[in-house]
Structures are given as structure tokens and as C-alpha cells.
Coordinates of C-alpha atoms in Angstrom, one line a residue:
X1 CA -12.9 -57.7 -116.7
X2 CA -9.5 -57.9 -114.9
X3 CA -6.8 -55.6 -116.1
X4 CA -3.2 -56.5 -115.6
X5 CA -2.1 -53.2 -113.9
X6 CA -4.2 -50.5 -112.2
X7 CA -2.2 -47.3 -111.8
X8 CA -3.5 -44.7 -109.3
X9 CA -2.4 -41.2 -110.2
X10 CA -1.8 -39.6 -113.6
X11 CA 1.2 -37.4 -113.0
X12 CA 4.5 -38.0 -114.8
X13 CA 5.3 -41.1 -112.7
X14 CA 2.0 -42.8 -113.4
X15 CA 2.0 -41.8 -117.1
X16 CA 5.6 -43.0 -117.6
X17 CA 4.7 -46.4 -116.1
X18 CA 1.5 -46.7 -118.0
X19 CA 3.3 -45.9 -121.3
X20 CA 6.1 -48.4 -120.6
X21 CA 3.5 -51.1 -119.8
X22 CA 1.3 -50.3 -122.7
X23 CA 4.1 -50.5 -125.3
X24 CA 4.9 -54.0 -123.9
X25 CA 1.3 -55.1 -124.6
X26 CA 0.3 -55.2 -121.0
X27 CA -3.3 -54.1 -120.3
X28 CA -3.4 -51.1 -118.0
X29 CA -5.8 -48.6 -116.5
X30 CA -4.9 -45.2 -115.1
X31 CA -7.3 -43.5 -112.7
X32 CA -7.0 -40.1 -111.0
X33 CA -9.3 -38.5 -108.4
X34 CA -9.0 -35.1 -110.0
X35 CA -12.1 -34.0 -112.0
X36 CA -9.9 -32.5 -114.7
X37 CA -6.2 -32.5 -115.8
X38 CA -4.3 -29.8 -113.8
X39 CA -2.5 -27.0 -115.6
X40 CA 0.2 -27.0 -113.0
X41 CA 3.7 -26.0 -114.0
X42 CA 5.2 -27.3 -110.7
X43 CA 8.3 -29.3 -111.7
X44 CA 10.5 -27.3 -114.1
X45 CA 11.3 -30.2 -116.4
X46 CA 13.3 -33.4 -116.9
X47 CA 16.9 -33.7 -116.1
X48 CA 19.5 -35.4 -118.3
X49 CA 18.7 -39.0 -117.3
X50 CA 14.9 -38.4 -117.6
X51 CA 15.5 -37.1 -121.1
X52 CA 17.2 -40.4 -121.9
X53 CA 14.2 -42.2 -120.5
X54 CA 11.8 -40.1 -122.5
X55 CA 13.9 -40.9 -125.6
X56 CA 13.4 -44.6 -124.9
X57 CA 9.7 -44.0 -124.7
X58 CA 9.7 -42.2 -128.0
X59 CA 8.6 -38.7 -126.8
X60 CA 11.8 -36.8 -126.4
X61 CA 11.4 -34.8 -129.6
X62 CA 8.0 -33.6 -128.5
X63 CA 9.6 -32.7 -125.1
X64 CA 12.4 -30.7 -126.6
X65 CA 10.1 -28.9 -129.0
X66 CA 7.7 -28.1 -126.2
X67 CA 10.2 -26.6 -123.9
X68 CA 13.5 -24.8 -124.0
X69 CA 17.1 -25.0 -122.7
X70 CA 17.5 -23.9 -119.1
X71 CA 18.1 -20.1 -118.9
X72 CA 20.9 -18.3 -117.0
X73 CA 20.2 -17.0 -113.5
X74 CA 20.2 -13.3 -112.8
X75 CA 20.6 -12.5 -109.1
X76 CA 19.6 -9.3 -107.3
X77 CA 20.1 -7.6 -104.0
X78 CA 18.0 -4.7 -102.8
X79 CA 16.3 -4.6 -106.2
X80 CA 19.6 -4.3 -108.2
X81 CA 21.3 -6.9 -110.4
X82 CA 24.5 -8.1 -108.8
X83 CA 25.5 -11.2 -110.7
X84 CA 24.6 -13.6 -113.6
X85 CA 25.3 -17.3 -113.5
X86 CA 24.9 -20.0 -116.0
X87 CA 25.5 -23.4 -114.4
X88 CA 25.3 -25.0 -117.9
X89 CA 27.9 -22.8 -119.6
X90 CA 30.6 -24.7 -121.3
X91 CA 28.7 -28.0 -121.3
X92 CA 28.4 -29.9 -124.5
X93 CA 26.9 -33.2 -125.5
X94 CA 29.5 -36.0 -125.7
X95 CA 29.4 -39.3 -127.6
X96 CA 28.2 -41.2 -124.5
X97 CA 26.0 -38.4 -123.0
X98 CA 23.8 -36.9 -125.6
X99 CA 21.9 -34.5 -123.2
X100 CA 24.3 -32.1 -121.5
X101 CA 21.6 -30.4 -119.5
X102 CA 18.0 -30.7 -118.3
X103 CA 15.2 -29.0 -120.1
X104 CA 12.7 -26.4 -119.0
X105 CA 9.1 -27.7 -119.6
X106 CA 5.9 -27.1 -117.6
X107 CA 4.7 -30.2 -115.9
X108 CA 1.3 -30.0 -117.5
X109 CA 3.0 -30.0 -120.9
X110 CA 5.0 -33.1 -120.2
X111 CA 1.9 -34.8 -118.9
X112 CA 0.0 -33.8 -122.1
X113 CA 2.8 -35.3 -124.2
X114 CA 2.8 -38.5 -122.3
X115 CA -1.0 -38.8 -122.4
X116 CA -1.0 -38.3 -126.1
X117 CA 1.5 -41.1 -126.6
X118 CA -0.4 -43.3 -124.2
X119 CA -3.7 -42.6 -126.1
X120 CA -1.9 -44.0 -129.3
X121 CA -1.8 -47.3 -127.4
X122 CA -5.5 -47.1 -126.7
X123 CA -5.2 -46.1 -123.0
X124 CA -6.8 -42.9 -121.6
X125 CA -6.7 -41.6 -118.1
X126 CA -10.0 -42.0 -116.2
X127 CA -10.7 -38.8 -114.2
X128 CA -12.9 -38.4 -111.1
X129 CA -11.9 -41.9 -109.9
X130 CA -10.7 -41.9 -106.3
X131 CA -9.6 -45.2 -104.9
X132 CA -10.6 -45.5 -101.2
X133 CA -9.9 -49.1 -100.4
X134 CA -8.5 -52.4 -101.8
X135 CA -8.1 -56.0 -100.8
X136 CA -5.7 -58.4 -102.4
X137 CA -5.6 -62.2 -102.8
X138 CA -2.9 -64.5 -104.1
X139 CA -4.1 -63.8 -107.7
X140 CA -5.4 -60.2 -107.9
X141 CA -6.2 -56.9 -106.2
X142 CA -9.8 -55.6 -105.9
X143 CA -9.9 -51.8 -105.6
X144 CA -13.0 -49.7 -104.9
X145 CA -13.7 -46.1 -105.8
X146 CA -15.5 -43.5 -103.8
X147 CA -18.4 -44.0 -106.1
X148 CA -18.6 -47.7 -105.3
X149 CA -17.1 -49.0 -108.5
X150 CA -15.0 -52.2 -108.2
X151 CA -11.8 -52.5 -110.3
X152 CA -10.0 -55.8 -110.4
X153 CA -6.3 -55.9 -111.4
X154 CA -3.5 -58.3 -111.1
X155 CA -1.3 -55.5 -109.7
X156 CA -1.9 -52.0 -108.3
X157 CA 0.7 -49.2 -108.3
X158 CA 0.2 -46.1 -106.2
X159 CA 1.6 -43.1 -108.1
X160 CA -0.7 -40.7 -106.2
X161 CA 1.7 -38.3 -104.6
X162 CA 3.1 -37.4 -101.3
X163 CA -0.3 -37.8 -99.6
X164 CA -0.8 -41.2 -101.2
X165 CA -4.0 -43.0 -100.2
X166 CA -2.5 -46.2 -101.6
X167 CA 0.5 -45.9 -99.3
X168 CA -1.7 -45.4 -96.3
X169 CA -3.9 -48.3 -97.3
X170 CA -0.8 -50.4 -97.8
X171 CA 0.3 -49.7 -94.2
X172 CA 3.7 -48.4 -95.2
X173 CA 5.2 -45.8 -92.9
X174 CA 6.4 -42.5 -94.3
X175 CA 9.4 -41.9 -92.2
X176 CA 11.3 -38.6 -92.1
X177 CA 10.5 -35.0 -91.1
X178 CA 8.8 -31.8 -92.2
X179 CA 10.9 -28.7 -91.9
X180 CA 8.1 -26.3 -90.7
X181 CA 10.4 -23.3 -90.7
X182 CA 11.4 -23.8 -94.4
X183 CA 8.3 -22.6 -96.3
X184 CA 7.8 -21.3 -99.8
X185 CA 4.7 -20.0 -101.6
X186 CA 4.4 -20.8 -105.3
X187 CA 2.2 -20.3 -108.3
X188 CA 2.0 -19.6 -112.0
X189 CA 1.6 -15.9 -112.7
X190 CA 1.1 -13.5 -115.6
X191 CA 2.7 -10.1 -115.6
X192 CA 1.9 -6.9 -117.5
X193 CA 4.3 -4.0 -117.8
X194 CA 7.3 -6.4 -117.6
X195 CA 8.7 -5.8 -121.1
X196 CA 12.0 -4.9 -119.6
X197 CA 12.2 -8.1 -117.7
X198 CA 14.2 -10.6 -119.8
X199 CA 12.5 -13.9 -120.5
X200 CA 15.9 -15.3 -121.2
X201 CA 16.8 -15.3 -117.5
X202 CA 15.6 -16.8 -114.3
X203 CA 15.3 -13.8 -112.0
X204 CA 16.2 -14.3 -108.3
X205 CA 15.8 -11.4 -105.8
X206 CA 17.4 -12.4 -102.5
X207 CA 17.2 -10.0 -99.6
X208 CA 18.0 -10.4 -95.9
X209 CA 14.2 -10.4 -95.1
X210 CA 12.9 -12.6 -98.0
X211 CA 13.1 -13.6 -101.6
X212 CA 11.2 -13.7 -104.9
X213 CA 12.0 -15.8 -107.9
X214 CA 10.6 -15.6 -111.4
X215 CA 11.4 -18.1 -114.1
X216 CA 9.7 -17.9 -117.6
X217 CA 7.3 -20.7 -118.5
X218 CA 8.2 -22.0 -122.0
X219 CA 5.6 -21.7 -124.6
X220 CA 4.0 -18.7 -123.0
X221 CA 4.4 -15.0 -123.7
X222 CA 3.8 -13.5 -120.2
X223 CA 3.6 -16.4 -117.7
X224 CA 6.2 -17.2 -115.1
X225 CA 6.9 -19.6 -112.3
X226 CA 6.6 -17.6 -109.1
X227 CA 8.4 -18.7 -105.9
X228 CA 8.9 -16.6 -102.8
X229 CA 9.3 -16.7 -99.1
X230 CA 5.8 -16.2 -97.6
X231 CA 4.4 -13.1 -96.0
X232 CA 4.1 -13.5 -92.3
X233 CA 1.3 -12.7 -89.9
X234 CA 2.0 -10.8 -86.6
X235 CA 2.6 -14.1 -84.8
X236 CA 5.1 -15.3 -87.4
X237 CA 2.9 -17.8 -89.1
X238 CA 3.0 -17.9 -93.0
X239 CA 0.2 -16.0 -94.7
X240 CA -1.7 -18.2 -97.3
X241 CA -0.7 -17.3 -100.9
X242 CA -2.9 -14.9 -102.9
X243 CA -2.5 -12.7 -106.0
X244 CA -2.5 -9.6 -103.8
X245 CA 0.1 -11.2 -101.6
X246 CA 2.3 -12.1 -104.6
X247 CA 2.1 -8.5 -105.8
X248 CA 3.2 -7.2 -102.4
X249 CA 6.1 -9.6 -102.3
X250 CA 7.1 -8.7 -105.9
X251 CA 6.9 -5.0 -105.1
X252 CA 8.9 -5.4 -101.9
X253 CA 11.8 -7.4 -103.4
X254 CA 11.9 -6.9 -107.1
X255 CA 11.0 -3.1 -107.0
X256 CA 9.8 -3.0 -110.6
X257 CA 7.5 0.0 -111.0
X258 CA 4.5 -0.6 -113.2
X259 CA 4.8 -4.4 -113.2
X260 CA 1.5 -5.9 -112.3
X261 CA 0.4 -9.5 -111.6
X262 CA -2.8 -9.9 -113.6
X263 CA -3.1 -13.7 -113.0
X264 CA -2.0 -16.0 -110.2
X265 CA -3.1 -19.6 -110.4
X266 CA -2.2 -22.9 -108.8
X267 CA -1.3 -21.2 -105.6
X268 CA 0.3 -23.4 -103.0
X269 CA 2.3 -23.3 -99.8
X270 CA 5.3 -25.7 -100.0
X271 CA 7.0 -27.0 -96.8
X272 CA 10.2 -28.9 -97.1
X273 CA 9.5 -32.6 -96.5
X274 CA 12.2 -35.3 -96.3
X275 CA 10.3 -38.6 -96.1
X276 CA 10.5 -42.1 -97.6
X277 CA 8.2 -45.1 -97.3
X278 CA 9.8 -48.1 -95.4
X279 CA 8.9 -50.4 -98.3
X280 CA 7.9 -50.0 -101.9
X281 CA 5.9 -53.3 -102.3
X282 CA 3.4 -55.3 -100.3
X283 CA 2.4 -58.3 -102.4
X284 CA 0.6 -57.1 -105.5
X285 CA 0.6 -53.4 -104.5
X286 CA 3.6 -51.2 -105.2
X287 CA 4.5 -47.5 -104.8
X288 CA 6.4 -45.1 -107.1
X289 CA 7.3 -41.4 -107.2
X290 CA 6.2 -39.1 -104.5
X291 CA 4.0 -41.8 -103.0
X292 CA 7.2 -43.6 -102.1
X293 CA 9.5 -40.6 -101.3
X294 CA 9.5 -36.8 -101.2
X295 CA 12.5 -34.6 -101.3
X296 CA 13.6 -31.0 -100.9
X297 CA 13.3 -29.2 -104.2
X298 CA 17.0 -28.5 -104.6
X299 CA 18.1 -29.8 -107.9
X300 CA 14.6 -30.6 -109.1
X301 CA 14.8 -34.3 -108.5
X302 CA 11.3 -35.0 -107.2
X303 CA 9.6 -35.6 -110.6
X304 CA 12.7 -37.0 -112.1
X305 CA 13.2 -39.6 -109.5
X306 CA 9.6 -40.7 -110.0
X307 CA 10.0 -41.0 -113.8
X308 CA 13.1 -43.1 -113.2
X309 CA 11.2 -45.2 -110.7
X310 CA 8.6 -46.0 -113.3
X311 CA 11.3 -46.8 -115.9
X312 CA 12.8 -49.3 -113.5
X313 CA 9.5 -50.9 -112.6
X314 CA 7.8 -51.0 -116.0
X315 CA 9.7 -53.8 -117.7
X316 CA 9.8 -55.9 -114.5
X317 CA 6.1 -55.6 -113.9
X318 CA 5.4 -56.5 -117.5
X319 CA 7.7 -59.6 -117.4
X320 CA 5.9 -60.8 -114.2
X321 CA 2.4 -59.9 -115.3
X322 CA 2.8 -61.8 -118.6
X323 CA 4.2 -64.8 -116.8
X324 CA 7.6 -64.5 -118.4
X325 CA 9.5 -64.0 -115.1
X326 CA 9.2 -65.1 -111.6
X327 CA 7.6 -62.9 -108.9
X328 CA 11.1 -62.5 -107.4
X329 CA 11.9 -60.0 -110.2
X330 CA 9.5 -57.5 -108.7
X331 CA 11.5 -57.7 -105.4
X332 CA 14.4 -56.1 -107.3
X333 CA 12.4 -52.9 -107.8
X334 CA 12.6 -52.1 -104.1
X335 CA 16.1 -53.5 -103.9
X336 CA 17.3 -51.1 -106.5
X337 CA 15.2 -48.0 -106.1
X338 CA 14.8 -47.7 -102.3
X339 CA 18.6 -47.0 -101.9
X340 CA 18.4 -44.5 -104.7
X341 CA 15.5 -42.7 -103.0
X342 CA 17.5 -42.7 -99.7
X343 CA 20.5 -41.2 -101.5
X344 CA 18.3 -38.6 -103.2
X345 CA 16.8 -37.5 -99.9
X346 CA 20.4 -37.0 -98.5
X347 CA 21.6 -35.3 -101.7
X348 CA 18.7 -32.9 -102.0
X349 CA 18.8 -32.1 -98.2
X350 CA 22.5 -31.2 -98.5
X351 CA 21.8 -29.3 -101.7
X352 CA 19.1 -27.2 -100.0
X353 CA 21.5 -26.4 -97.1
X354 CA 24.1 -25.2 -99.6
X355 CA 21.6 -23.0 -101.4
X356 CA 20.2 -21.5 -98.2
X357 CA 23.7 -20.6 -97.1
X358 CA 24.6 -19.1 -100.5
X359 CA 21.6 -16.8 -100.8
X360 CA 22.6 -15.0 -97.6
X361 CA 25.4 -13.5 -99.5
X362 CA 24.9 -10.9 -102.3
X363 CA 25.3 -12.7 -105.6
X364 CA 24.4 -16.1 -104.2
X365 CA 21.6 -18.0 -105.8
X366 CA 20.2 -21.4 -106.9
X367 CA 23.1 -22.1 -109.3
X368 CA 25.1 -23.5 -106.4
X369 CA 22.6 -26.4 -106.3
X370 CA 23.1 -27.3 -109.9
X371 CA 25.7 -30.0 -109.9
X372 CA 26.5 -33.2 -111.9
X373 CA 25.0 -35.2 -109.1
X374 CA 21.6 -33.7 -110.0
X375 CA 21.8 -35.1 -113.6
X376 CA 20.7 -38.6 -112.7
X377 CA 23.4 -39.9 -115.0
X378 CA 25.5 -41.5 -112.2
X379 CA 22.6 -43.6 -110.8
X380 CA 23.3 -47.3 -111.1
X381 CA 22.6 -50.6 -109.3
X382 CA 25.9 -52.3 -108.8
X383 CA 24.6 -53.7 -105.5
X384 CA 21.6 -55.4 -107.1
X385 CA 21.0 -59.1 -107.3
X386 CA 20.5 -58.5 -111.0
X387 CA 24.2 -57.3 -111.3
X388 CA 26.4 -60.4 -111.4
X389 CA 30.2 -60.0 -111.2
X390 CA 32.1 -59.7 -114.4
X391 CA 35.4 -61.2 -115.4
X392 CA 36.0 -58.7 -118.2
X393 CA 38.4 -55.9 -117.3
X394 CA 36.4 -52.8 -117.8
X395 CA 35.5 -49.8 -115.5
X396 CA 31.8 -50.3 -116.5
X397 CA 30.0 -52.8 -114.3
X398 CA 26.6 -54.6 -114.4
X399 CA 24.0 -52.2 -112.9
X400 CA 25.6 -49.1 -114.4
X401 CA 23.8 -46.8 -116.9
X402 CA 24.5 -48.1 -120.4
X403 CA 26.2 -45.2 -122.3
X404 CA 25.3 -43.9 -125.7
X405 CA 27.7 -44.0 -128.6
X406 CA 27.5 -42.9 -132.3
X407 CA 28.1 -45.8 -134.7
X408 CA 27.2 -46.6 -138.3
X409 CA 25.1 -49.3 -140.0
X410 CA 27.7 -51.7 -141.2
X411 CA 25.9 -52.3 -144.4
X412 CA 24.7 -48.8 -145.4
X413 CA 27.0 -46.6 -143.5
X414 CA 24.0 -44.6 -142.1
X415 CA 24.6 -43.1 -138.7
X416 CA 23.1 -45.1 -135.8
X417 CA 23.3 -44.2 -132.1
X418 CA 23.3 -47.0 -129.4
X419 CA 20.4 -45.2 -127.8
X420 CA 18.4 -45.7 -131.0
X421 CA 19.3 -49.4 -130.9
X422 CA 18.2 -49.7 -127.2
X423 CA 14.9 -47.8 -127.7
X424 CA 11.9 -50.0 -127.3
X425 CA 10.5 -52.8 -125.1
X426 CA 13.4 -55.2 -125.5
X427 CA 16.8 -56.2 -124.2
X428 CA 19.8 -55.6 -126.3
X429 CA 22.9 -57.7 -126.7
X430 CA 26.1 -56.1 -128.0
X431 CA 28.9 -58.3 -129.3
X432 CA 32.2 -56.6 -129.6
X433 CA 34.5 -58.5 -132.0
X434 CA 34.2 -61.5 -134.2
X435 CA 34.5 -64.1 -131.5
X436 CA 31.7 -62.5 -129.6
X437 CA 29.6 -62.3 -132.7
X438 CA 29.7 -66.1 -133.1
X439 CA 28.1 -66.4 -129.7
X440 CA 25.1 -64.2 -130.5
X441 CA 21.7 -65.9 -130.0
X442 CA 18.9 -65.6 -132.5
X443 CA 17.1 -62.3 -132.5
X444 CA 13.5 -61.9 -131.6
X445 CA 11.0 -59.1 -130.9
X446 CA 12.3 -58.9 -127.3
X447 CA 15.9 -59.7 -127.9
X448 CA 17.8 -57.4 -130.3
X449 CA 21.4 -58.6 -130.9
X450 CA 24.1 -56.6 -132.7
X451 CA 27.7 -57.4 -133.7
X452 CA 30.1 -54.6 -133.6
X453 CA 33.5 -54.7 -135.5
X454 CA 33.0 -58.3 -136.3
X455 CA 34.1 -58.4 -139.9
X456 CA 31.5 -59.6 -142.4
X457 CA 29.2 -60.5 -139.5
X458 CA 29.0 -56.9 -138.3
X459 CA 25.7 -55.1 -137.8
X460 CA 27.2 -51.9 -136.4
X461 CA 30.6 -50.2 -137.2
X462 CA 32.3 -48.5 -134.3
X463 CA 34.2 -46.4 -136.7
X464 CA 35.7 -43.9 -134.2
X465 CA 35.8 -46.4 -131.2
X466 CA 33.2 -44.4 -129.4
X467 CA 31.4 -47.5 -128.2
X468 CA 34.5 -49.4 -127.1
X469 CA 35.7 -46.3 -125.3
X470 CA 32.3 -45.8 -123.5
X471 CA 32.1 -49.4 -122.5
X472 CA 35.8 -49.8 -121.8
X473 CA 36.0 -52.9 -124.1
X474 CA 39.5 -53.6 -125.5
X475 CA 39.1 -57.2 -126.7
X476 CA 36.0 -59.3 -127.5
X477 CA 33.1 -59.2 -125.1
X478 CA 29.3 -59.6 -124.8
X479 CA 27.4 -56.8 -123.2
X480 CA 23.7 -57.3 -122.3
X481 CA 21.6 -54.2 -121.8
X482 CA 18.4 -54.3 -119.7
X483 CA 15.1 -52.9 -121.0
X484 CA 15.7 -49.8 -118.8
X485 CA 19.1 -49.2 -120.5
X486 CA 21.3 -50.4 -117.6
X487 CA 24.0 -53.0 -118.1
X488 CA 22.8 -56.4 -117.1
X489 CA 25.9 -58.4 -117.9
X490 CA 29.4 -58.1 -119.3
X491 CA 30.9 -61.4 -120.3
X492 CA 33.7 -63.1 -122.2
X493 CA 32.3 -64.8 -125.4
X494 CA 33.2 -68.1 -123.8
X495 CA 30.5 -67.4 -121.2
X496 CA 27.5 -67.4 -123.5
X497 CA 25.8 -69.6 -121.0
X498 CA 25.9 -66.7 -118.5
X499 CA 24.1 -64.6 -121.1
X500 CA 21.3 -67.2 -121.4
X501 CA 21.0 -67.5 -117.6
X502 CA 20.8 -63.7 -117.3
X503 CA 18.1 -63.5 -120.0
X504 CA 16.1 -66.1 -118.2
X505 CA 16.3 -64.1 -115.0
X506 CA 15.1 -61.0 -116.9
X507 CA 12.2 -62.9 -118.3
X508 CA 13.5 -62.7 -121.8
X509 CA 14.0 -65.4 -124.5
X510 CA 17.6 -66.8 -124.5
X511 CA 17.5 -68.5 -127.9
X512 CA 20.5 -70.3 -129.3
X513 CA 23.5 -69.2 -131.3
X514 CA 22.5 -68.1 -134.8

């Protein structure tokens, strides 16, 4: 039996994509070569834009409940505390940005939340399934596993990490460099005798000859993320990570008598890689997440960029796989996300250089790498072929992130946020003003239309002008929001035909004025 989409890899990128497709009624299979689900903490959690994506997918409450707000950073020199820093101090949610900071959450916990939601759609990850080859025709992709099983799908998406087998089979290059001199050992550790070590801080010991960092893993009583510069052999080569080695590094830099590492799991050596595939699509095969790009860890954008890749790709792949949109829509995935990946490589490379310079000074730490640019909120696609020019005078442009805004149900007065209106597998059309309301097409399951401040025709009341302020609308206007919550079109009500044309391009019903 042919499935619509075969996803290789069950990390956050693959699971986000699978969930987005499944909620759109697209048949999907997710396979992973691992024999069991990893308990890796690796990425430290979603950033602000990823939290918005997770809200759209209906899992943000579980994410917030399962993690915690990011903790202040306590920095040490020669074993003594020298400075505290809270990069998030003073930040508050605003009407258009509901998440003022990222969230600390172990990667395994996020994956568990996504798998649970995916299972509610009847889709479960198939473990121990390694894809070793594929061939594609004009109608399908035939993939084969190491065990000889054949899986036919209309599309295949490689979300299988930096060493992606799918990328290699696709023939894409992975251009960039590996900074062999920039090495870190990492793992998840448990400590005893650490009662005096606050779990409300991310502890960072930076010395001239090395460093150790401990960040508390949410939902645990004694487990920490451990990161350190590696021990070195006599010839200068990094020593592989081990529990004993972690203990020696902790003793050397933290100087905490009686603190013992009782567990050290998921040990790995991390080398800074700055690489990107030269293309994200070859026919019916696509790449997302680390399979398409890997970045320095500064700012924690690796996992987040993958989640946002999947959110961009999911609705497009669904529209094409179900025959509602032309294949050309899939070309806009690479058109939009490849420049974002390139920018992220540059951003994180510069961020890492800033951090490495800062930690040479007493009191310097990772906080210098936490900037607004790392939030993901500024990412847009103004250059995209899906972003037509607008004649409406507003600073917001097609391709930009669609802002949130608190409104009210015009009939009941109940509070309603625009993000609640956007959430789900549909496009949203906002009509500001009575003239725009008259141009609204009929609603459907895939097209949700709302009139704001349109007199008796109103669906939403913008009582404090938060929506008009966020969207820069002063008169009457139609604003079409894509399924991934980016602006598709801003038009004068007289240009209702442009809305219909745009909906057709997006693979959505255009309807007629209601």
C-alpha cells in the first residue's frame, strides 16, 4: 500500500512534519533506524517562534507544563562566582508576541509530547527501520530498508540528522567546514552531594585552560546537562568522554568538594560544523532539519530551525500530495528555507565567535549569545514568489510572520487571540472594516474568514486596536494568513480577485463572497 509521505527520522523535525501532515488528513509513515527512542536531552528547548509553531500544532500547553522558563546564568572564575546574568530579565509578553522567551525542555520530552499527539492521529513511529536505498519515478518513491522491506510513498522526506543517509542518496553536497579545534564533550549527568548547587541557575565555570557548564534538566531532581572542553591527550587530541573524565573536569574547574557524578549518559563529542546542503529537494525527495543544515550551537537554533523547516513544508506538501496545488508549490520550500538556513549558519557562527571572545574575560559567559535574533520571530519570506507586492500602506509585508493580538468574540465578548483563530490546518482571512467584510468569501474547513470592526457583520472585536496596531492597518483591508502563520497577502477590499488568485496558488478554496 502506498503512503503519501514517508518521513525518515523521528527527531523533532520529523515528528513536527508528521504531525502537521497527519492533522491535514495526509497518510504518513515515520521510520527511524534506532532500536528504541533515545533519552537524549541534547537541545535545550524551543525558542519563541518554535513555541508559536507548537501552539499551532496544539501541544504548547504540554510543552510549557513539561519544562520551565530559562534560568539565569551564574559564571565562575577559578571556582568562585564572579557574575550572574539573566538575558531574559525585563522581558514581558506583548499583545503581538505572547512568548517573550524560549523554554527549557529536554529533547526527549519534546519528542514524547509530539509522539503522543501524533499517536492520537493513528500514526506511530516505526523503529529499527533503516532506509538504505531508494529509487523514484514520476509518480512515487520506492525506498528499501536494511532488512529488505520495500516502502512505496508519493514523497520521501529526510529528517535523519547531520549524517543523513537520505541526503547522501539524493546526491546533495553538504558544503561548509568542520572546526576541528572547536570541540566540546557533552552528556546528561546525575550528581550527589550537590545540595548547595542551585538548580535555579545555569552554572558556567570558565577558566583560561578549560570550562565546565551545568544546566538543570527540567522535571528531574538531580540530573543536569553537562558541557565542557575535553580533556586532552599528550599529543593534544581530545580524550573521548567518560564518567571518570567528566568527574575530573568537574573537580578541576568547579572545585566542589564532595560532589560526585553518579551517572553519565548519552556521552558525545561535539565538533563545530557549519554546513548546508546545496539543495533541499530532488524530485519527490526532500530534506529538512539537520539533514539539510547544521550550525554552531550558539543560540540553540539547530532544533528550532528544523521545527520551523517542517512547519513551512508541511502545508505545502499536504496541498501537493492531495492534488490541491501544483508541484511548483513545493519549489517554494527550498526558495524560502534555504536562505533562512544560510542566514542561520552566519548568525550562529558570529554568535559563537562572540561567546568564545567573552568567556576569555572573567564574568563572560553564554549570555552574550542570547539576542533577539535568536528568537526566530524576525524570520520572514519577503523575497518569496508567494509574497506578492501590496498596495496597502503598512510596515507589515507578505512573507512576514503574522502577529498575534488579543481580541474578543463580537457576539459573546469572550476573549479570543488571533493565534487561536490561526491554529489548525487552514488559511485565515482577516477583514478589517465593513467594506472588507463585504468582500469575505464563504467559509470552509480550510478557509476561515473573520470580520474585524465591521459593525453588525463583525466576528471579532479589536477593542483595544491591538490587531490594527500589530498589522499596521489604518483603513479597510484584507489580510490573508498562510497555514504556517505567515502573511500571504495584504489587499484593499477592491482587490478581492487577488485574494482568490492567492488562495488558488496556496491550494485552498477561493469561494465567492458570502
